[in-house]
Tab-separated table of C-alpha atoms in Angstrom:
chain	number	residue	atom	x	y	z
C	1	MET	CA	0.041	-0.193	-0.057
C	2	ILE	CA	2.796	2.728	1.127
C	3	LEU	CA	4.658	1.658	-2.285
C	4	LYS	CA	1.559	2.308	-4.589
C	5	ASN	CA	1.196	5.802	-2.582
C	6	ILE	CA	4.770	6.422	-3.485
C	7	LEU	CA	4.230	5.306	-6.837
C	8	PHE	CA	1.464	7.593	-7.158
C	9	ALA	CA	3.171	10.334	-6.182
C	10	ILE	CA	5.987	10.183	-8.252
C	11	VAL	CA	3.624	9.983	-11.523
C	12	VAL	CA	1.595	12.840	-10.458
C	13	GLY	CA	4.658	14.519	-9.727
C	14	LEU	CA	6.469	13.926	-13.123
C	15	ALA	CA	2.837	14.536	-14.909
C	16	PHE	CA	3.440	17.998	-13.295
C	17	LEU	CA	6.728	18.477	-14.313
C	18	ALA	CA	6.157	17.612	-17.746
C	19	SER	CA	3.402	20.139	-17.991
C	20	CYS	CA	5.602	22.825	-17.288
C	21	THR	CA	7.081	24.284	-20.021
C	22	GLY	CA	10.914	25.603	-19.706
C	23	VAL	CA	10.846	28.400	-22.243
C	24	LYS	CA	8.836	30.322	-23.813
C	25	THR	CA	9.666	32.743	-27.074
C	26	SER	CA	8.127	35.785	-27.932
C	27	SER	CA	8.690	37.792	-31.106
C	28	ILE	CA	8.521	41.686	-31.154
C	29	GLY	CA	8.424	43.804	-34.135
C	30	LEU	CA	8.792	47.656	-34.820
C	31	GLU	CA	6.447	49.848	-33.351
C	32	ASN	CA	4.194	51.189	-36.342
C	33	GLU	CA	5.441	54.594	-35.920
C	34	ALA	CA	7.418	57.392	-37.418
C	35	PHE	CA	9.377	60.749	-36.154
C	36	ILE	CA	9.848	64.074	-36.694
C	37	GLN	CA	12.923	66.682	-35.949
C	38	VAL	CA	12.586	70.361	-35.789
C	39	ILE	CA	16.094	71.495	-37.135
C	40	GLY	CA	17.262	75.119	-36.954
C	41	ASN	CA	19.143	77.850	-35.033
C	42	PRO	CA	17.879	77.156	-31.173
C	43	ASP	CA	18.465	81.297	-30.409
C	44	ASN	CA	15.897	82.321	-32.870
C	45	PHE	CA	13.058	80.048	-31.596
C	46	SER	CA	13.679	80.868	-27.740
C	47	GLY	CA	10.801	78.620	-26.061
C	48	GLY	CA	10.445	76.056	-28.998
C	49	VAL	CA	7.977	76.262	-31.958
C	50	ASP	CA	4.394	75.050	-31.995
C	51	VAL	CA	3.788	72.245	-34.443
C	52	ASN	CA	0.591	71.559	-35.827
C	53	ILE	CA	-0.353	67.924	-37.592
C	54	ASP	CA	-3.305	67.569	-39.469
C	55	ASP	CA	-5.255	70.223	-37.542
C	56	LYS	CA	-5.777	67.365	-34.757
C	57	VAL	CA	-2.476	67.226	-32.983
C	58	PHE	CA	-0.608	70.369	-31.515
C	59	PHE	CA	2.595	70.638	-29.442
C	60	LYS	CA	5.571	72.638	-28.740
C	61	ALA	CA	8.575	71.464	-30.166
C	62	GLU	CA	12.320	72.083	-29.094
C	63	VAL	CA	14.377	73.573	-32.104
C	64	VAL	CA	17.638	71.406	-32.349
C	65	ALA	CA	20.501	72.796	-33.933
C	66	PRO	CA	22.176	71.050	-37.394
C	67	ASN	CA	24.679	68.436	-36.760
C	68	GLN	CA	25.720	66.535	-39.821
C	69	GLU	CA	27.769	63.901	-38.433
C	70	THR	CA	26.053	62.940	-35.268
C	71	PRO	CA	22.295	63.983	-35.126
C	72	LYS	CA	21.107	64.528	-31.470
C	73	GLY	CA	18.223	66.433	-30.033
C	74	LYS	CA	14.742	65.961	-29.327
C	75	VAL	CA	12.586	63.547	-31.871
C	76	TYR	CA	8.734	63.245	-31.801
C	77	ALA	CA	6.919	60.196	-32.625
C	78	ILE	CA	4.000	60.704	-34.982
C	79	SER	CA	1.912	57.862	-36.892
C	80	THR	CA	3.181	56.852	-40.094
C	81	GLY	CA	1.069	57.897	-43.605
C	82	SER	CA	0.611	61.225	-44.691
C	83	HIS	CA	0.199	64.136	-42.578
C	84	VAL	CA	0.052	68.050	-43.355
C	85	ILE	CA	2.850	69.319	-40.860
C	86	SER	CA	2.479	73.203	-39.649
C	87	VAL	CA	5.291	74.453	-37.810
C	88	SER	CA	4.777	78.282	-36.570
C	89	TYR	CA	6.816	80.553	-34.129
C	90	ASN	CA	4.907	83.678	-32.557
C	91	ASN	CA	1.704	83.044	-34.627
C	92	LYS	CA	3.756	83.548	-37.541
C	93	LEU	CA	3.588	80.098	-40.283
C	94	LEU	CA	7.447	79.377	-40.745
C	95	TYR	CA	6.572	75.671	-42.319
C	96	GLN	CA	3.867	73.908	-44.090
C	97	LYS	CA	4.207	70.832	-46.100
C	98	ASN	CA	1.719	67.549	-46.887
C	99	ILE	CA	4.421	64.690	-46.348
C	100	PHE	CA	4.711	60.967	-46.684
C	101	ILE	CA	6.391	59.331	-43.630
C	102	SER	CA	7.336	55.687	-43.178
C	103	ASN	CA	7.693	53.135	-40.269
C	104	GLN	CA	10.680	53.902	-38.392
C	105	GLU	CA	11.681	57.160	-40.431
C	106	THR	CA	12.599	60.336	-39.227
C	107	LYS	CA	11.833	63.764	-40.873
C	108	ARG	CA	13.808	66.756	-40.154
C	109	ILE	CA	12.165	69.867	-40.308
C	110	GLU	CA	14.240	72.702	-41.392
C	111	LEU	CA	13.408	76.227	-40.542
């Protein structure tokens, strides 16, 4: 009887261990987003510029100095596809363009 209980406990323990998976894999792709960066002389745009995307999204963006070797500075995530981008400073329109931007692409807006 004791041997039967021990054998039953071993079988249940092995079944429990066999049901546990040791390795789980996951696959993650790139986010479906693109980026814009506003380039210009930061001294001319103190406090940043106003960015308008499709008359739906409004935000203030930091203007970064152009640097040809290593692009540094703030980038802003937007959805991919076609957008009308407007940039203004002190209520004066500086840039307006209809752009198409792909996944993980960074569009540089030069003022």
